[in-house]
Amino acid sequence: DQGEEVEGAQVSSVVCGCCETLEDNSHIMSYGACDQLVIGELKAICEEVYDQGEEVEERSIDRSGWGPFMPECVVCPKTVAEVQAVMRLCFAKKIPVVPRGAGTGLEGAALPVRGGVVLDVMQLRQMELKKDDLVLVCGPGWFKVEVNNMLEKHGLLFGPDPSSNPSVGGMAATSGSGLSTLKYGTSRENLVSLQMVLPNGDLMETKRLVRKSSAGYDLTQLFAGSEGTLGVITQLAWRVHALPKLRVGSLISFKDVGAAARCVVAFRHSVVPSLARCEMLNGPGMQATNKKFKMQLEEVPTLFLEFQGDNIDQLMEDARNTEQMAKKHGCTGYVLAEEGSKIDDLWEARRGCFFAAKDWNDRPEADNVYPGDCCVPLSSLPDVISQTEAVFNGCGLPPIMCCHIADGNFHLLVPYNESERATMMACDKKAVELALAAGGTCTGEHGVGLGKMKYMKAEHGDVHVQVMRNIKKAIDPLHIMNPGKIFTMTDEEAVPSMSTGEVSAVVDGPSVAAAATSAKL
Ligand SMILES: Cc1cc2nc3c(=O)[nH]c(=O)nc-3n(C[C@H](O)[C@H](O)[C@H](O)COP(=O)(O)OP(=O)(O)OC[C@H]3O[C@@H](n4cnc5c(N)ncnc54)[C@H](O)[C@@H]3O)c2cc1C
């Protein structure tokens, strides 16, 4: 590397393949070595730095099935100042940095595909509850469940509710949501402000802690969902909500997923003020739930509803209204639980769908579970969800569908073994094509990571992807923040393959066999 010195980093004068400028080409350069000298400097900044053993291996995977991708080292800063110092050093040495929360991601977003440093944020656990403002300010290292337990003591609740128990930093970084989006919104709607450490170590706040502000670009929303590619979230300010005193639940069965979805569309078009959760499992989802959680529920597509509020008459009226609507849409069963706590076991089972999927399948060695995450407009939900289920069934891979259905968001959990990978990927491609053709997205809440990169251009088009690349270059000119995620900086850039783990210039997609299967669908 015989490049010139730019802000402390070596940058070569090779002309960039995508922007054809000399100044702006640093993102296609190779990275600096994270050698023992650098690790020594990191150890001088942070007490906990690991370059071998379990601590490193654990961070080479997440829940996605991608990897392992080994980092050169893991750093666990305890203060924001330490994060800044780590970033300054890595910026000067041009070393990749991958922020990591709880590692529950389903798309490989937290994996260090270009090596370098994994920056584990789980020890950043400052917290201040501004109760009068209904705002919680906290570090990214708190788990969602911990935050809710703490808030409950104050009669408050944390709105976004993924089925998993991630870090609140990871939730913001992936724009996650979950079971209560209908009433409380996604992470995005609940974020008031973010504190960010930028790639060069600079510190900034995205907004004052006010409900609304028209003062310039909305940087909170830019950094939310950026999956660690623009900086490290070191503090978050969240809106919190009054904890409802009463809950009522109901279960509604249908003969097929299309009928259930049509009923949900009717709910959304009506005034059902207390409806806070509306989830769906399909037949295999109910089967897997029965098997895993030793239940005896009817194994047909089923809606799980929860009504929340402080007035039991309102809750019961809303429950009765949904029952009437469900009957009009051909429901085959309706069970009401006047005390919401009676359906808590069912919510736990609904949350456990991913693990139930792993145990459900009788096929030998079906130890991988593919997680689909499409989201479509309500108007096309009944058709797309039925067609998607049919695509997988048609290929002999019956999917478990567990859906945040009132948001138009449906997860497919498909257990598969290695010999079925090509077919599974062909079905995945078809499912995403169906969602995109209906005006939907390839990911409603899990993020892009590695798994959905191949769909970015189809979903957004060339101009949108180029704008994202330009934003990335402006904030992270050396391309050190979580490189190789969401999009590549050029169309030629190498990306890893899920099946082989190798990094190649071809975007991971169906293999030749998978492409042949895809053509038949
Ligand atoms: C069983 C199961 C159920 C799930 N259900 C849901 C669901 O209902 N809804 C949902 O939205 N998701 C769900 N997920 C996916 C996952 O839990 C979410 O994507 C979660 O928000 C990831 O948070 P994490 O702390 O685990 O982040 P990680 O997996 O550690 O990281 C995810 C991404 O965020 C970035 N990141 C993490 N922390 C920071 C930070 N402080 N600063 C900058 N970037 C950061 C990482 O670089 C990476 O790109 C589920 C996962 C599982 C295993």
Coordinates of C-alpha atoms in Angstrom, one line a residue, residues 228-491:
G228 CA -23.9 -0.8 12.8
T229 CA -22.8 0.4 9.3
L230 CA -22.7 4.1 10.3
G231 CA -21.5 4.2 13.9
V232 CA -22.0 2.8 17.4
I233 CA -25.2 3.6 19.3
T234 CA -23.9 4.4 22.8
Q235 CA -27.1 5.7 24.4
L236 CA -30.8 5.7 23.5
A237 CA -33.8 7.8 24.5
W238 CA -37.1 5.9 24.3
R239 CA -40.7 6.9 24.6
V240 CA -42.3 4.8 27.3
H241 CA -46.0 4.1 27.8
A242 CA -48.5 3.8 30.7
L243 CA -48.9 0.1 31.6
P244 CA -52.5 -0.9 30.9
K245 CA -54.3 -2.3 34.0
L246 CA -56.5 -4.9 32.2
R247 CA -56.0 -7.4 29.5
V248 CA -58.5 -9.7 27.7
G249 CA -57.5 -12.3 25.2
S250 CA -59.0 -14.4 22.5
L251 CA -58.1 -17.2 20.0
I252 CA -59.9 -17.5 16.7
S253 CA -59.5 -20.4 14.3
F254 CA -59.9 -20.5 10.5
K255 CA -59.8 -23.1 7.8
D256 CA -56.9 -21.4 5.9
V257 CA -54.5 -18.5 6.3
G258 CA -56.2 -16.4 3.5
A259 CA -59.5 -16.4 5.5
A260 CA -57.6 -15.4 8.7
A261 CA -55.8 -12.6 6.9
R262 CA -59.0 -11.3 5.3
C263 CA -60.5 -11.1 8.8
V264 CA -57.5 -9.2 10.1
V265 CA -57.9 -6.7 7.3
A266 CA -61.5 -6.2 8.4
F267 CA -60.3 -5.5 12.0
R268 CA -57.8 -2.9 10.7
H269 CA -60.6 -1.2 8.8
S270 CA -62.8 -1.0 11.9
V271 CA -62.5 0.9 15.2
V272 CA -61.2 -1.6 17.8
P273 CA -59.5 0.9 20.2
S274 CA -58.2 -1.6 22.7
L275 CA -56.8 -4.2 20.2
A276 CA -53.1 -4.2 21.0
R277 CA -51.9 -7.5 19.6
C278 CA -53.0 -9.5 16.7
E279 CA -50.8 -12.5 15.7
M280 CA -51.3 -15.6 13.6
L281 CA -49.9 -19.1 13.5
N282 CA -50.7 -21.4 10.6
G283 CA -51.5 -25.1 10.9
P284 CA -47.9 -26.4 11.1
G285 CA -47.2 -23.5 13.5
M286 CA -49.9 -24.8 15.8
Q287 CA -48.7 -28.4 15.4
A288 CA -45.1 -27.3 16.4
T289 CA -46.5 -25.3 19.3
N290 CA -48.5 -28.3 20.6
K291 CA -45.4 -30.5 20.3
K292 CA -42.9 -28.1 21.9
F293 CA -45.1 -26.7 24.7
K294 CA -47.3 -29.8 25.3
M295 CA -50.5 -28.1 24.4
Q296 CA -53.7 -29.4 22.8
L297 CA -54.7 -26.5 20.5
E298 CA -56.6 -27.1 17.3
E299 CA -54.0 -27.4 14.5
V300 CA -55.5 -24.9 12.1
P301 CA -54.6 -21.3 11.3
T302 CA -55.3 -19.3 14.5
L303 CA -55.4 -15.7 15.4
F304 CA -54.1 -14.7 18.9
L305 CA -55.7 -11.3 20.0
E306 CA -55.0 -9.2 23.1
F307 CA -57.1 -6.2 24.1
Q308 CA -55.5 -3.8 26.6
G309 CA -56.9 -0.9 28.6
D310 CA -58.3 0.3 31.9
N311 CA -62.0 -0.2 31.3
I312 CA -63.3 -3.8 31.2
D313 CA -66.5 -2.8 29.4
Q314 CA -64.6 -1.3 26.5
L315 CA -62.3 -4.4 26.3
M316 CA -65.3 -6.8 26.3
E317 CA -67.1 -4.7 23.7
D318 CA -64.1 -4.8 21.4
A319 CA -63.7 -8.5 21.9
R320 CA -67.4 -9.1 21.0
N321 CA -67.0 -6.9 17.9
T322 CA -64.0 -8.9 16.7
E323 CA -66.0 -12.1 17.3
Q324 CA -68.8 -10.8 15.1
M325 CA -66.3 -9.8 12.4
A326 CA -64.6 -13.2 12.6
K327 CA -67.9 -15.1 12.2
K328 CA -68.6 -13.0 9.1
H329 CA -65.2 -14.1 7.8
G330 CA -66.0 -17.8 8.4
C331 CA -64.0 -18.5 11.6
T332 CA -64.4 -22.1 12.8
G333 CA -63.8 -21.4 16.5
Y334 CA -63.7 -18.5 19.0
V335 CA -62.4 -18.7 22.6
L336 CA -62.4 -15.8 24.9
A337 CA -60.2 -15.4 28.0
E338 CA -61.6 -12.6 30.2
E339 CA -58.4 -12.4 32.2
G340 CA -55.5 -11.8 29.9
S341 CA -53.1 -13.6 32.2
K342 CA -54.9 -16.8 31.3
I343 CA -53.4 -16.6 27.8
D344 CA -49.9 -15.8 29.0
D345 CA -48.8 -19.4 28.3
L346 CA -50.0 -19.0 24.8
W347 CA -48.0 -15.8 24.3
E348 CA -44.9 -17.6 25.6
A349 CA -45.6 -20.4 23.1
R350 CA -46.1 -17.8 20.3
R351 CA -42.7 -16.3 21.2
G352 CA -41.1 -19.8 21.2
C353 CA -42.1 -20.5 17.6
F354 CA -38.5 -20.3 16.3
F355 CA -37.4 -23.0 18.8
A356 CA -40.6 -25.0 18.2
A357 CA -39.7 -25.0 14.5
K358 CA -36.3 -26.6 15.2
D359 CA -37.9 -29.5 17.0
W360 CA -41.0 -29.9 14.8
N361 CA -39.6 -31.5 11.8
D362 CA -39.2 -35.2 11.4
R363 CA -36.9 -35.1 8.4
P364 CA -33.4 -36.3 9.2
E365 CA -30.8 -33.6 10.1
A366 CA -33.2 -30.7 9.4
D367 CA -31.2 -28.7 11.8
N368 CA -31.2 -25.4 9.9
V369 CA -34.2 -23.1 10.2
Y370 CA -34.7 -20.5 7.4
P371 CA -36.4 -17.3 8.7
G372 CA -38.5 -15.4 6.2
D373 CA -39.6 -11.9 7.1
C374 CA -41.7 -10.3 4.3
C375 CA -44.1 -7.5 4.9
V376 CA -46.8 -6.4 2.4
P377 CA -49.6 -3.8 2.2
L378 CA -52.8 -4.9 3.9
S379 CA -54.7 -5.0 0.7
S380 CA -52.5 -7.8 -0.8
L381 CA -51.9 -9.7 2.5
P382 CA -54.5 -12.5 2.1
D383 CA -53.3 -13.3 -1.4
V384 CA -49.6 -13.1 -0.8
I385 CA -49.7 -15.1 2.4
S386 CA -51.7 -17.9 0.8
Q387 CA -49.5 -18.0 -2.3
T388 CA -46.3 -18.0 -0.2
E389 CA -47.5 -20.9 1.9
A390 CA -48.4 -22.8 -1.3
V391 CA -44.9 -22.2 -2.8
F392 CA -43.2 -23.9 0.1
N393 CA -45.8 -26.7 0.4
G394 CA -45.4 -27.3 -3.3
C395 CA -41.6 -27.9 -2.8
G396 CA -42.2 -30.4 0.1
L397 CA -41.0 -27.8 2.7
P398 CA -44.1 -27.1 4.7
P399 CA -43.5 -23.7 6.4
I400 CA -44.3 -22.7 9.9
M401 CA -45.9 -19.3 9.6
C402 CA -45.8 -17.1 12.6
C403 CA -47.0 -13.6 11.7
H404 CA -47.3 -10.2 13.1
I405 CA -50.3 -10.3 10.8
A406 CA -51.9 -7.0 11.7
D407 CA -48.8 -5.3 10.3
G408 CA -48.8 -7.3 7.1
N409 CA -45.6 -9.0 8.4
F410 CA -45.3 -12.7 8.1
H411 CA -42.4 -14.9 9.2
L412 CA -41.7 -18.3 7.6
L413 CA -39.7 -20.7 9.7
V414 CA -38.7 -23.6 7.4
P415 CA -36.6 -26.4 8.9
Y416 CA -34.4 -27.9 6.2
N417 CA -31.3 -30.1 5.9
E418 CA -28.2 -29.5 3.7
S419 CA -29.6 -31.5 0.8
E420 CA -32.7 -29.2 0.8
R421 CA -30.8 -26.0 0.9
A422 CA -31.1 -25.3 -2.9
T423 CA -34.8 -25.9 -2.9
M424 CA -35.3 -23.7 0.2
M425 CA -33.3 -20.9 -1.4
A426 CA -35.4 -21.1 -4.5
C427 CA -38.6 -20.9 -2.4
D428 CA -37.2 -17.9 -0.5
K429 CA -36.5 -16.1 -3.8
K430 CA -40.0 -16.8 -5.0
A431 CA -41.5 -15.7 -1.7
V432 CA -39.6 -12.4 -1.8
E433 CA -40.6 -11.9 -5.4
L434 CA -44.2 -12.3 -4.5
A435 CA -43.9 -9.7 -1.7
L436 CA -42.0 -7.2 -3.8
A437 CA -44.5 -7.6 -6.7
A438 CA -47.3 -6.7 -4.2
G439 CA -45.5 -3.5 -3.2
G440 CA -44.0 -5.1 -0.1
T441 CA -40.5 -5.5 1.5
C442 CA -38.1 -8.4 1.9
T443 CA -37.7 -7.6 5.6
G444 CA -40.3 -6.2 7.9
E445 CA -38.2 -6.2 11.1
H446 CA -35.2 -8.5 11.1
G447 CA -33.0 -6.2 8.9
V448 CA -30.9 -6.9 5.8
G449 CA -27.6 -8.2 7.3
L450 CA -26.1 -10.7 4.9
G451 CA -29.2 -12.7 4.1
K452 CA -31.3 -10.1 2.4
M453 CA -28.5 -8.1 0.6
K454 CA -29.3 -9.8 -2.7
Y455 CA -32.8 -8.3 -2.7
M456 CA -31.8 -4.6 -2.1
K457 CA -31.6 -3.6 -5.7
A458 CA -34.8 -5.4 -6.6
E459 CA -36.6 -3.7 -3.7
H460 CA -35.2 -0.2 -4.0
G461 CA -33.7 0.2 -7.4
D462 CA -30.2 1.4 -8.4
V463 CA -30.7 5.1 -7.4
H464 CA -31.8 4.3 -3.9
V465 CA -28.9 1.9 -3.4
Q466 CA -26.4 4.5 -4.7
V467 CA -27.8 7.1 -2.3
M468 CA -27.3 4.7 0.6
R469 CA -23.7 4.1 -0.7
N470 CA -23.1 7.9 -0.8
I471 CA -24.4 8.4 2.8
K472 CA -22.1 5.6 3.9
K473 CA -19.1 7.2 2.2
A474 CA -19.9 10.6 3.8
I475 CA -20.2 9.2 7.4
D476 CA -17.7 6.3 7.1
P477 CA -15.2 7.3 4.4
L478 CA -12.8 4.5 5.3
H479 CA -15.6 1.9 5.2
I480 CA -14.7 0.4 8.5
M481 CA -18.1 0.2 10.2
N482 CA -19.6 -3.3 9.7
P483 CA -18.4 -3.7 6.1
G484 CA -20.2 -6.0 3.7
K485 CA -23.6 -5.6 5.2
I486 CA -27.0 -4.2 3.8
F487 CA -25.4 -3.4 0.4
T488 CA -21.9 -3.6 -1.2
M489 CA -20.1 -0.4 -2.1
T490 CA -19.7 -1.6 -5.7
D491 CA -21.6 -4.1 -7.7

